[in-house]
CSV table of C-alpha atoms in Angstrom, one decimal:
chain,number,residue,atom,x,y,z
A,1,MET,CA,19.0,4.7,-39.5
A,2,ASP,CA,16.7,3.1,-42.0
A,3,ILE,CA,17.9,5.4,-44.7
A,4,SER,CA,21.6,4.5,-44.1
A,5,ILE,CA,20.7,0.8,-44.3
A,6,ASN,CA,18.7,1.3,-47.5
A,7,ARG,CA,21.6,3.3,-49.1
A,8,LEU,CA,24.0,0.6,-48.0
A,9,LYS,CA,21.8,-2.1,-49.7
A,10,GLU,CA,21.6,0.0,-52.9
A,11,ARG,CA,25.3,0.6,-53.0
A,12,SER,CA,26.0,-3.1,-52.5
A,13,GLU,CA,23.6,-3.9,-55.4
A,14,VAL,CA,25.4,-1.4,-57.6
A,15,ILE,CA,28.8,-2.9,-56.8
A,16,LYS,CA,27.5,-6.4,-57.5
A,17,HIS,CA,26.3,-5.4,-61.0
A,18,GLY,CA,29.4,-3.4,-61.8
A,19,THR,CA,27.7,-0.1,-62.5
A,20,ASN,CA,28.9,2.0,-59.6
A,21,GLY,CA,29.6,5.7,-59.6
A,22,TYR,CA,33.0,5.2,-57.9
A,23,ALA,CA,36.4,5.1,-59.6
A,24,ASN,CA,37.1,1.6,-58.3
A,25,SER,CA,35.7,-1.0,-56.0
A,26,ASP,CA,38.1,-0.1,-53.2
A,27,GLN,CA,36.4,3.3,-52.8
A,28,ALA,CA,33.0,1.6,-52.7
A,29,TYR,CA,34.2,-0.8,-50.1
A,30,LYS,CA,35.7,2.1,-48.1
A,31,HIS,CA,32.4,3.9,-48.3
A,32,ILE,CA,30.5,0.8,-47.3
A,33,ASN,CA,32.9,0.3,-44.4
A,34,GLU,CA,32.3,3.9,-43.3
A,35,GLN,CA,28.6,3.4,-43.4
A,36,LEU,CA,28.9,0.2,-41.4
A,37,GLU,CA,31.0,2.1,-38.8
A,38,GLN,CA,28.3,4.8,-38.6
A,39,ILE,CA,25.7,2.1,-38.1
A,40,THR,CA,27.8,0.4,-35.4
A,41,ARG,CA,28.3,3.8,-33.6
A,42,TYR,CA,24.6,4.4,-33.8
A,43,LEU,CA,23.8,1.0,-32.4
A,44,MET,CA,26.4,1.4,-29.7
A,45,GLN,CA,24.8,4.7,-28.7
A,46,GLU,CA,21.4,3.2,-28.7
A,47,MET,CA,22.6,0.3,-26.6
A,48,GLU,CA,24.3,2.6,-24.1
A,49,TYR,CA,21.1,4.7,-23.9
A,50,LYS,CA,18.9,1.6,-23.3
A,51,GLN,CA,21.4,0.3,-20.7
A,52,ARG,CA,21.0,3.7,-18.9
A,53,ILE,CA,17.3,3.4,-19.0
A,54,ILE,CA,17.4,-0.2,-17.8
A,55,GLU,CA,19.7,0.8,-14.9
A,56,GLU,CA,17.4,3.7,-14.0
A,57,GLN,CA,14.4,1.5,-14.0
A,58,ARG,CA,16.2,-1.1,-11.9
A,59,GLN,CA,17.0,1.5,-9.3
A,60,GLU,CA,13.4,2.7,-9.4
A,61,MET,CA,12.3,-0.9,-8.8
A,62,VAL,CA,14.6,-1.2,-5.9
A,63,GLN,CA,13.3,2.0,-4.4
A,64,LEU,CA,9.7,0.9,-4.9
A,65,LYS,CA,10.4,-2.5,-3.3
A,66,LYS,CA,11.9,-0.6,-0.3
A,67,ASP,CA,8.8,1.6,-0.2
A,68,ILE,CA,6.5,-1.5,-0.3
A,69,ASP,CA,8.5,-3.2,2.5
A,70,GLN,CA,8.3,-0.1,4.6
A,71,ARG,CA,4.5,0.3,4.0
A,72,SER,CA,4.0,-3.4,4.7
A,73,GLY,CA,5.7,-2.8,8.1
A,74,VAL,CA,3.5,0.1,8.8
A,75,ILE,CA,0.4,-1.8,7.8
A,76,ALA,CA,1.4,-4.7,10.0
A,77,GLY,CA,1.9,-2.3,12.9
A,78,LEU,CA,-1.5,-0.7,12.3
A,79,GLU,CA,-3.2,-4.1,12.1
A,80,GLN,CA,-1.6,-5.0,15.5
A,81,GLN,CA,-2.9,-1.7,17.0
A,82,LEU,CA,-6.3,-2.4,15.5
A,83,ASN,CA,-6.4,-5.9,17.1
A,84,HIS,CA,-5.3,-4.4,20.4
A,85,CYS,CA,-8.0,-1.8,20.2
A,86,ALA,CA,-10.6,-4.4,19.3
A,87,ARG,CA,-9.7,-6.4,22.4
A,88,HIS,CA,-9.9,-3.3,24.6
A,89,THR,CA,-13.2,-2.3,23.0
A,90,GLU,CA,-14.7,-5.7,23.7
A,91,GLY,CA,-13.4,-5.5,27.3
A,92,HIS,CA,-14.9,-2.0,27.7
A,93,ARG,CA,-18.2,-3.1,26.2
A,94,GLN,CA,-18.4,-5.9,28.8
A,95,LEU,CA,-17.5,-3.5,31.6
A,96,ILE,CA,-20.1,-1.0,30.4
A,97,ASN,CA,-22.8,-3.8,30.3
A,98,LYS,CA,-21.8,-4.9,33.8
A,99,LEU,CA,-22.0,-1.3,35.1
A,100,LEU,CA,-25.4,-0.8,33.4
A,101,ASN,CA,-26.7,-3.9,35.1
A,102,ASP,CA,-25.3,-2.6,38.4
A,103,ILE,CA,-27.0,0.7,37.9
A,104,GLU,CA,-30.3,-1.1,37.1
A,105,HIS,CA,-30.0,-3.1,40.4
A,106,PHE,CA,-29.2,0.0,42.4
A,107,GLN,CA,-32.2,1.8,40.7
A,108,ASN,CA,-34.4,-1.1,41.8
A,109,ASP,CA,-33.0,-0.8,45.4
A,110,ILE,CA,-33.7,2.9,45.4
A,111,ASP,CA,-37.2,2.4,44.1
A,112,TRP,CA,-37.8,-0.2,46.9
A,113,TYR,CA,-36.5,2.2,49.5
A,114,LYS,CA,-38.7,5.0,48.1
A,115,ARG,CA,-41.8,2.7,48.2
A,116,THR,CA,-40.9,1.5,51.6
A,117,TYR,CA,-40.0,4.7,53.4
A,118,GLU,CA,-41.6,7.5,51.5
A,119,ARG,CA,-45.0,6.1,50.4
A,120,ARG,CA,-45.9,4.1,53.4
A,121,SER,CA,-46.8,5.6,56.8
A,122,ILE,CA,-44.4,5.4,59.7
A,123,TRP,CA,-46.8,3.1,61.5
A,124,GLY,CA,-46.8,0.6,58.6
A,125,VAL,CA,-43.0,0.6,58.5
A,126,LEU,CA,-42.8,0.1,62.3
A,127,LYS,CA,-45.4,-2.7,62.1
A,128,SER,CA,-43.5,-4.5,59.3
A,129,LYS,CA,-40.2,-4.2,61.3
A,130,LEU,CA,-41.8,-5.5,64.5
A,131,THR,CA,-43.3,-8.4,62.7
A,132,LYS,CA,-40.0,-9.3,61.0
A,133,LYS,CA,-38.1,-9.4,64.3
A,134,LYS,CA,-40.5,-11.9,65.8
């Protein structure tokens, strides 16, 4: 491409100075016109190639935007699930704490029954029951 432009410049300089290698200036102009047509064809081919590349990149951008939108939807769904799980986890944590407190109270009741009925004599239990009724 650059070589053709340089040759064209050289030939135009030769024509201006009147020392060309052609029989007459019509042939020189014809040659210059051919060179210009070649340059025009080359530029048109380059332009078509670049237009194809631009179109391919545009299609790729559209596809990437679709992928981003799809993934954004998936992320939003996962965030909702995460929030839902966090609420359930908090509820379960509170329930577990309540059950642990209930277990502790029941363990205290069991210990009281053990102290009352297993470690004390039967006479002591009867005495405490009789005194409570009165």
